[in-house]
CSV table of C-alpha atoms and ligand atoms in Angstrom, one decimal:
chain,number,residue,atom,x,y,z
A,1,UNK,CA,7.8,-17.7,-5.0
A,2,UNK,CA,7.7,-15.8,-8.3
A,3,UNK,CA,10.7,-13.5,-8.8
A,4,UNK,CA,9.4,-10.1,-9.7
A,5,UNK,CA,11.1,-6.7,-10.3
A,6,UNK,CA,9.5,-3.3,-9.8
A,7,UNK,CA,11.5,-0.2,-10.1
A,8,UNK,CA,11.2,3.3,-11.6
A,9,UNK,CA,12.3,6.9,-12.0
A,10,UNK,CA,10.7,10.3,-11.5
A,11,UNK,CA,10.2,12.0,-14.8
A,12,UNK,CA,11.8,15.4,-13.9
A,13,UNK,CA,14.5,15.4,-16.6
A,14,UNK,CA,16.3,13.3,-19.1
A,15,UNK,CA,18.3,10.4,-17.5
A,16,UNK,CA,22.1,10.8,-17.0
A,17,UNK,CA,25.0,8.5,-16.7
A,18,UNK,CA,24.6,8.3,-13.0
A,19,UNK,CA,21.1,6.8,-13.5
A,20,UNK,CA,22.7,4.5,-16.1
A,21,UNK,CA,25.5,2.9,-14.0
A,22,UNK,CA,23.5,3.3,-10.8
A,23,UNK,CA,20.5,1.4,-11.9
A,24,UNK,CA,19.5,1.2,-15.6
A,25,UNK,CA,22.5,-1.0,-16.6
A,26,UNK,CA,21.7,-3.4,-13.8
A,27,UNK,CA,18.0,-3.5,-14.8
A,28,UNK,CA,18.9,-4.4,-18.3
A,29,UNK,CA,21.3,-7.1,-17.0
A,30,UNK,CA,18.6,-8.6,-14.8
A,31,UNK,CA,16.1,-8.4,-17.6
A,32,UNK,CA,18.3,-10.4,-19.9
A,33,UNK,CA,19.4,-12.9,-17.2
A,34,UNK,CA,16.1,-14.7,-17.4
A,35,UNK,CA,15.9,-15.2,-13.7
A,36,UNK,CA,12.8,-13.0,-13.3
A,37,UNK,CA,9.3,-14.0,-14.0
A,38,UNK,CA,8.0,-10.5,-14.4
A,39,UNK,CA,9.6,-7.0,-14.6
A,40,UNK,CA,7.7,-3.7,-14.1
A,41,UNK,CA,9.4,-0.4,-14.8
A,42,UNK,CA,7.5,2.6,-13.7
A,43,UNK,CA,7.6,6.2,-14.7
A,44,UNK,CA,6.9,7.8,-11.4
A,45,UNK,CA,5.0,10.9,-12.5
A,46,UNK,CA,2.8,11.0,-9.4
A,47,UNK,CA,5.8,10.9,-7.2
A,48,UNK,CA,7.5,13.6,-9.3
A,49,UNK,CA,4.4,15.8,-8.7
A,50,UNK,CA,4.9,15.6,-4.9
A,51,UNK,CA,7.7,18.2,-5.2
A,52,UNK,CA,6.7,19.7,-8.6
A,53,UNK,CA,3.1,20.4,-8.0
A,54,UNK,CA,3.3,23.7,-9.8
A,55,UNK,CA,5.1,22.2,-12.8
A,56,UNK,CA,2.9,19.5,-14.2
A,57,UNK,CA,4.0,20.4,-17.7
A,58,UNK,CA,7.7,19.7,-16.8
A,59,UNK,CA,6.6,16.3,-15.5
A,60,UNK,CA,4.4,15.6,-18.5
A,61,UNK,CA,7.2,16.5,-21.0
A,62,UNK,CA,9.7,14.2,-19.3
A,63,UNK,CA,7.5,11.1,-19.4
A,64,UNK,CA,8.4,10.5,-23.1
A,65,UNK,CA,12.0,11.5,-22.4
A,66,UNK,CA,12.4,8.9,-19.7
A,67,UNK,CA,10.6,6.2,-21.8
A,68,UNK,CA,13.1,7.0,-24.6
A,69,UNK,CA,16.0,6.7,-22.2
A,70,UNK,CA,14.7,3.3,-21.0
A,71,UNK,CA,14.3,1.9,-24.5
A,72,UNK,CA,17.7,3.4,-25.5
A,73,UNK,CA,19.5,1.5,-22.7
A,74,UNK,CA,18.0,-1.8,-23.7
A,75,UNK,CA,14.9,-2.1,-21.6
A,76,UNK,CA,12.9,-4.4,-23.9
A,77,UNK,CA,9.1,-3.9,-23.9
A,78,UNK,CA,8.7,-7.6,-24.9
A,79,UNK,CA,10.4,-8.6,-21.6
A,80,UNK,CA,9.6,-5.6,-19.3
A,81,UNK,CA,6.3,-3.8,-18.7
A,82,UNK,CA,6.9,-0.1,-18.8
A,83,UNK,CA,4.1,2.0,-17.4
A,84,UNK,CA,3.0,5.3,-16.0
A,85,UNK,CA,2.4,5.5,-12.2
A,86,UNK,CA,-0.6,7.9,-12.3
A,87,UNK,CA,-2.5,5.6,-14.8
A,88,UNK,CA,-2.8,3.0,-12.0
A,89,UNK,CA,-5.6,4.2,-9.6
A,90,UNK,CA,-5.0,1.2,-7.3
A,91,UNK,CA,-1.7,2.7,-6.1
A,92,UNK,CA,-3.0,5.7,-4.2
A,93,UNK,CA,-5.8,3.5,-2.7
A,94,UNK,CA,-3.1,1.1,-1.3
A,95,UNK,CA,-1.1,4.1,-0.1
A,96,UNK,CA,-4.1,5.4,1.7
A,97,UNK,CA,-4.5,2.2,3.7
A,98,UNK,CA,-0.8,2.0,4.4
A,99,UNK,CA,-0.8,5.5,5.8
A,100,UNK,CA,-2.5,4.1,8.9
A,101,UNK,CA,0.4,1.8,9.6
A,102,UNK,CA,3.2,4.5,9.6
A,103,UNK,CA,3.8,7.2,12.2
A,104,UNK,CA,4.8,10.7,11.4
A,105,UNK,CA,7.9,10.2,13.5
A,106,UNK,CA,9.0,7.2,11.4
A,107,UNK,CA,8.6,9.3,8.2
A,108,UNK,CA,10.6,12.1,9.7
A,109,UNK,CA,13.4,9.7,10.4
A,110,UNK,CA,13.7,8.5,6.8
A,111,UNK,CA,17.2,9.8,5.8
A,112,UNK,CA,16.3,10.3,2.1
A,113,UNK,CA,13.2,12.4,3.0
A,114,UNK,CA,15.3,14.3,5.5
A,115,UNK,CA,17.9,15.3,3.0
A,116,UNK,CA,15.4,16.1,0.3
A,117,UNK,CA,13.5,18.4,2.7
A,118,UNK,CA,16.7,20.2,3.3
A,119,UNK,CA,17.7,20.3,-0.4
A,120,UNK,CA,14.4,21.7,-1.4
A,121,UNK,CA,14.2,24.1,1.5
A,122,UNK,CA,10.9,22.5,2.5
A,123,UNK,CA,11.6,22.8,6.3
A,124,UNK,CA,8.7,25.0,7.1
A,125,UNK,CA,6.3,24.0,4.3
A,126,UNK,CA,6.6,20.4,3.4
A,127,UNK,CA,3.7,19.4,1.2
A,128,UNK,CA,1.8,16.5,2.8
A,129,UNK,CA,2.1,14.5,-0.4
A,130,UNK,CA,5.8,14.9,-0.5
A,131,UNK,CA,6.2,13.9,3.1
A,132,UNK,CA,4.2,10.7,2.5
A,133,UNK,CA,5.9,9.7,-0.7
A,134,UNK,CA,7.8,6.8,1.0
A,135,UNK,CA,4.3,5.3,1.7
A,136,UNK,CA,3.3,5.8,-1.9
A,137,UNK,CA,6.5,4.1,-2.9
A,138,UNK,CA,5.7,1.2,-0.7
A,139,UNK,CA,2.4,0.9,-2.5
A,140,UNK,CA,4.2,0.9,-5.9
A,141,UNK,CA,6.5,-1.9,-4.8
A,142,UNK,CA,4.0,-4.1,-3.0
A,143,UNK,CA,1.2,-3.7,-5.6
A,144,UNK,CA,3.4,-5.8,-8.0
A,145,UNK,CA,4.5,-8.3,-5.3
A,146,UNK,CA,8.0,-7.2,-6.1
A,147,UNK,CA,10.8,-9.3,-4.6
A,148,UNK,CA,13.6,-7.2,-6.1
A,149,UNK,CA,14.0,-3.5,-6.6
A,150,UNK,CA,17.1,-2.6,-8.6
A,151,UNK,CA,17.9,1.0,-7.6
A,152,UNK,CA,20.6,3.3,-6.5
A,153,UNK,CA,21.9,3.5,-3.0
A,154,UNK,CA,19.8,6.6,-2.2
A,155,UNK,CA,16.7,4.4,-2.5
A,156,UNK,CA,17.8,2.1,0.4
A,157,UNK,CA,15.8,3.9,3.1
A,158,UNK,CA,12.7,3.8,0.8
A,159,UNK,CA,12.9,0.0,0.4
A,160,UNK,CA,13.6,-0.5,4.1
A,161,UNK,CA,10.4,1.5,4.8
A,162,UNK,CA,8.5,-0.5,2.2
A,163,UNK,CA,9.6,-3.7,3.9
A,164,UNK,CA,8.4,-2.4,7.3
A,165,UNK,CA,5.0,-1.5,5.9
A,166,UNK,CA,4.6,-4.9,4.3
A,167,UNK,CA,5.6,-6.6,7.5
A,168,UNK,CA,3.3,-4.5,9.6
A,169,UNK,CA,0.4,-5.0,7.2
A,170,UNK,CA,0.9,-8.8,7.3
A,171,UNK,CA,1.1,-8.7,11.1
A,172,UNK,CA,-2.1,-6.8,11.5
A,173,UNK,CA,-4.2,-8.2,8.6
A,174,UNK,CA,-2.6,-11.6,7.9
A,175,UNK,CA,0.0,-12.7,5.4
A,176,UNK,CA,-0.8,-10.7,2.2
A,177,UNK,CA,2.2,-8.6,1.0
A,178,UNK,CA,5.7,-9.5,-0.2
A,179,UNK,CA,8.7,-7.9,1.4
A,180,UNK,CA,11.0,-6.5,-1.2
A,181,UNK,CA,14.8,-6.4,-1.4
A,182,UNK,CA,17.0,-3.7,-3.0
A,183,UNK,CA,19.4,-4.8,-5.7
A,184,UNK,CA,22.4,-2.5,-5.8
A,185,UNK,CA,25.0,-2.3,-8.5
A,186,UNK,CA,28.0,-4.5,-7.6
A,187,UNK,CA,30.6,-2.0,-8.8
A,188,UNK,CA,31.5,0.4,-6.0
A,189,UNK,CA,32.0,3.5,-8.3
A,190,UNK,CA,28.6,2.9,-9.8
A,191,UNK,CA,26.8,3.2,-6.4
A,192,UNK,CA,27.3,6.9,-6.4
A,193,UNK,CA,28.7,8.5,-9.5
A,194,UNK,CA,29.7,12.1,-8.7
A,195,UNK,CA,28.9,15.1,-11.0
A,196,UNK,CA,31.6,16.2,-13.5
A,197,UNK,CA,32.4,19.0,-10.9
A,198,UNK,CA,33.2,16.4,-8.3
A,199,UNK,CA,30.1,17.2,-6.2
A,200,UNK,CA,28.4,14.1,-4.8
A,201,UNK,CA,25.2,14.4,-6.7
A,202,UNK,CA,24.6,14.7,-10.5
A,203,UNK,CA,21.8,17.0,-11.1
A,204,UNK,CA,20.3,19.3,-13.7
A,205,UNK,CA,20.3,22.3,-11.4
A,206,UNK,CA,24.0,21.9,-10.8
A,207,UNK,CA,24.7,21.5,-14.5
A,208,UNK,CA,27.2,18.8,-13.7
A,209,UNK,CA,25.6,15.8,-15.5
A,210,UNK,CA,26.4,13.9,-18.7
A,211,UNK,CA,23.1,12.8,-20.3
A,212,UNK,CA,22.3,9.6,-22.2
A,213,UNK,CA,21.0,11.8,-25.0
A,214,UNK,CA,24.1,14.2,-25.1
A,215,UNK,CA,25.8,14.5,-28.5
A,216,UNK,CA,29.4,13.4,-28.9
A,217,UNK,CA,30.9,16.9,-28.9
A,218,UNK,CA,28.9,17.8,-25.7
A,219,UNK,CA,30.1,14.7,-24.0
A,220,UNK,CA,33.7,15.5,-25.0
A,221,UNK,CA,33.6,19.1,-23.7
A,222,UNK,CA,32.0,18.0,-20.4
A,223,UNK,CA,34.8,15.5,-19.9
A,224,UNK,CA,37.6,17.7,-20.9
A,225,UNK,CA,36.4,20.3,-18.4
A,226,UNK,CA,35.9,17.8,-15.6
A,227,UNK,CA,37.2,18.5,-12.1
A,228,UNK,CA,40.2,16.4,-11.2
A,229,UNK,CA,42.8,16.5,-8.4
A,230,UNK,CA,43.4,20.1,-7.4
A,231,UNK,CA,46.8,19.2,-6.0
A,232,UNK,CA,47.9,17.7,-9.3
A,233,UNK,CA,49.0,21.0,-10.9
A,234,UNK,CA,51.9,19.9,-13.1
A,235,UNK,CA,52.1,16.6,-15.0
A,236,UNK,CA,55.0,15.5,-12.8
A,237,UNK,CA,53.3,16.1,-9.5
A,238,UNK,CA,52.0,13.0,-7.8
A,239,UNK,CA,48.2,12.8,-8.2
A,240,UNK,CA,45.3,11.4,-6.2
A,241,UNK,CA,42.8,9.0,-7.7
A,242,UNK,CA,40.5,8.8,-4.6
A,243,UNK,CA,37.8,11.4,-4.9
A,244,UNK,CA,39.0,12.3,-8.4
A,245,UNK,CA,35.9,12.0,-10.6
A,246,UNK,CA,37.8,11.2,-13.8
A,247,UNK,CA,39.0,8.0,-12.1
A,248,UNK,CA,35.6,7.3,-10.5
A,249,UNK,CA,34.1,7.4,-14.0
A,250,UNK,CA,36.8,5.1,-15.3
A,251,UNK,CA,36.0,2.7,-12.4
A,252,UNK,CA,32.4,2.8,-13.4
A,253,UNK,CA,32.7,2.6,-17.2
A,254,UNK,CA,36.1,1.2,-18.3
A,255,UNK,CA,36.3,-2.3,-19.7
A,256,UNK,CA,39.8,-3.9,-20.0
A,257,UNK,CA,39.6,-4.1,-23.8
A,258,UNK,CA,39.5,-0.3,-24.0
A,259,UNK,CA,43.2,-0.2,-23.1
A,260,UNK,CA,44.1,-2.2,-26.2
A,261,UNK,CA,41.9,0.0,-28.3
A,262,UNK,CA,42.7,3.5,-27.0
A,263,UNK,CA,45.7,3.5,-24.6
A,264,UNK,CA,47.8,0.5,-25.2
A,265,UNK,CA,50.8,1.8,-23.1
A,266,UNK,CA,48.8,0.5,-20.1
A,267,UNK,CA,47.5,-3.0,-19.4
A,268,UNK,CA,44.7,-2.0,-17.1
A,269,UNK,CA,43.2,0.6,-14.9
A,270,UNK,CA,45.5,-0.2,-11.9
A,271,UNK,CA,48.6,0.6,-14.0
A,272,UNK,CA,47.1,3.8,-15.1
A,273,UNK,CA,46.2,4.8,-11.6
A,274,UNK,CA,49.7,3.9,-10.3
A,275,UNK,CA,51.3,6.1,-12.9
A,276,UNK,CA,49.0,9.0,-12.0
A,277,UNK,CA,49.8,8.6,-8.3
A,278,UNK,CA,53.5,8.4,-9.0
A,279,UNK,CA,53.4,11.5,-11.1
A,280,UNK,CA,54.3,11.9,-14.8
A,281,UNK,CA,50.8,11.4,-16.2
A,282,UNK,CA,48.8,14.4,-17.3
A,283,UNK,CA,45.1,15.0,-16.7
A,284,UNK,CA,44.6,15.6,-20.5
A,285,UNK,CA,45.8,12.1,-21.3
A,286,UNK,CA,43.5,10.5,-18.8
A,287,UNK,CA,40.5,12.7,-19.9
A,288,UNK,CA,41.1,11.8,-23.5
A,289,UNK,CA,41.0,8.2,-22.6
A,290,UNK,CA,37.9,8.6,-20.5
A,291,UNK,CA,36.3,10.4,-23.5
A,292,UNK,CA,37.0,7.5,-25.8
A,293,UNK,CA,35.6,5.1,-23.2
A,294,UNK,CA,32.4,7.2,-22.7
A,295,UNK,CA,31.9,7.7,-26.4
A,296,UNK,CA,32.1,3.9,-26.9
A,297,UNK,CA,29.7,3.2,-24.1
A,298,UNK,CA,27.2,5.9,-24.9
A,299,UNK,CA,27.3,5.9,-28.7
A,300,UNK,CA,25.1,2.8,-29.1
A,301,UNK,CA,22.6,4.1,-26.5
A,302,UNK,CA,22.3,7.4,-28.3
A,303,UNK,CA,21.8,5.8,-31.7
A,304,UNK,CA,19.1,3.5,-30.3
A,305,UNK,CA,17.4,6.5,-28.7
A,306,UNK,CA,17.3,8.2,-32.1
A,307,UNK,CA,15.7,5.2,-33.6
A,308,UNK,CA,12.9,5.3,-31.0
A,309,UNK,CA,12.6,9.1,-31.3
A,310,UNK,CA,11.5,8.5,-34.9
A,311,UNK,CA,8.8,6.2,-33.7
A,312,UNK,CA,7.1,8.2,-30.9
A,313,UNK,CA,3.6,6.8,-31.5
A,314,UNK,CA,5.0,3.3,-30.9
A,315,UNK,CA,6.5,4.5,-27.7
A,316,UNK,CA,3.2,5.9,-26.6
A,317,UNK,CA,1.5,2.5,-27.5
A,318,UNK,CA,4.1,0.7,-25.3
A,319,UNK,CA,3.2,2.9,-22.4
A,320,UNK,CA,-0.5,2.5,-22.9
A,321,UNK,CA,-0.2,-1.3,-23.1
A,322,UNK,CA,2.2,-1.4,-20.2
A,323,UNK,CA,-0.2,0.7,-18.1
A,324,UNK,CA,-3.1,-1.6,-18.9
A,325,UNK,CA,-1.1,-4.7,-17.9
A,326,UNK,CA,0.2,-3.0,-14.7
A,327,UNK,CA,-3.3,-2.0,-13.7
A,328,UNK,CA,-4.5,-5.6,-13.9
A,329,UNK,CA,-1.7,-6.7,-11.5
A,330,UNK,CA,-2.3,-3.9,-9.1
A,331,UNK,CA,-6.0,-4.6,-9.1
A,332,UNK,CA,-5.4,-8.2,-8.1
A,333,UNK,CA,-3.2,-7.0,-5.2
A,334,UNK,CA,-5.7,-4.4,-4.1
A,335,UNK,CA,-8.5,-7.1,-4.1
A,336,UNK,CA,-6.3,-9.2,-1.8
A,337,UNK,CA,-5.6,-6.2,0.5
A,338,UNK,CA,-9.3,-5.4,0.8
A,339,UNK,CA,-10.1,-8.9,1.6
A,340,UNK,CA,-7.4,-9.2,4.2
A,341,UNK,CA,-8.7,-5.9,5.8
A,342,UNK,CA,-12.3,-7.2,5.4
A,343,UNK,CA,-13.4,-4.1,3.6
A,344,UNK,CA,-14.5,-6.1,0.5
A,345,UNK,CA,-18.1,-5.5,1.8
A,346,UNK,CA,-20.0,-6.6,-1.2
A,347,UNK,CA,-18.0,-9.7,-1.9
A,348,UNK,CA,-19.3,-13.0,-0.4
A,349,UNK,CA,-21.9,-11.1,1.6
A,350,UNK,CA,-19.1,-10.0,3.8
A,351,UNK,CA,-21.4,-7.5,5.6
A,352,UNK,CA,-23.9,-10.2,6.6
A,353,UNK,CA,-21.3,-12.1,8.6
B,1,LIG,N1,12.0,7.3,-5.8
B,1,LIG,C1,12.4,6.9,-7.1
B,1,LIG,C2,13.3,8.1,-7.7
B,1,LIG,O1,13.4,9.1,-7.0
B,1,LIG,C3,11.3,6.6,-8.0
B,1,LIG,C4,10.4,5.6,-7.6
B,1,LIG,C5,9.0,5.7,-7.3
B,1,LIG,C6,10.7,4.2,-7.3
B,1,LIG,N2,8.5,4.5,-6.9
B,1,LIG,C7,9.5,3.6,-6.9
B,1,LIG,C8,11.9,3.5,-7.4
B,1,LIG,C9,9.5,2.2,-6.6
B,1,LIG,C10,11.8,2.1,-7.1
B,1,LIG,C11,10.6,1.5,-6.7
B,1,LIG,O2,13.8,8.0,-8.8
């Protein structure tokens, strides 16, 4: 079977370092591994509209921002097809047929939907489109016959629901759709990078994110004011590394060679952590080191982003070409789906049989 990747992001803001370690970095690694026959990366504007119906301009503005972030991270348009969700009319048609295979109760049980309903205070007024977005996401994934979906941990319930829909479809209408698997980052800290304030989720509204497009001085000031261990008041107090975002970020970003480069008193992260736990290591020293690490990791990404920013018409062309190619693939899947459902009435004189 062909190995195919489909993944994507909602264009509701620029992408941050949580997106990077949680998914983008893994996508680039998989893209360059050569083990995938096809890679589709989708800017999920239609899904973004399910909870931003009144802010289409915000979604529109962020399409180019997300495309720039992709290119900056090393998504290569020669190897990966980058496209815009709403440009593919086959996706809502697939979702419309899948809706008949999913119960309201099953959607209500989806943990991601549940927590988002709460977060957005939608309890009494969930838009139907928002409620159904897991079904639309199943359409996104199955339209491209994706075998693998590299995404963050928060997407697990979505992929599980997509698998169920594919299975149910195949049961009812015969073997047609491919069941996808999620591909999570292997590094524990990267699964869920906290905000700079230590809160579980990095988000624009909380103002606790470091963005891929942030300038060096902005990154530095965000890191120097990061939340650490509230019990580590004086340098000599023993400190905690668990739940301390400065160390979580180091777990996610640090490479062994950075010690030689920036903090040669220590061999590795374990030694640094042990000293912090023992007491005698100040937060400022650790933060300065983290700043050096983050500047080294994010510098090349920001530079590449600037190069693409100077070539916006080319970026637009990449999205146009990508959307054309994606539509062809989705149309092939839709034709198979219609045939399995025997609603391809005008093909093969279907209605005369
Ligand atoms: N739900 C994803 C997010 O919130 C975006 C998305 C839409 C997606 N369709 C997808 C991710 C299909 C993976 C596969 O960012």
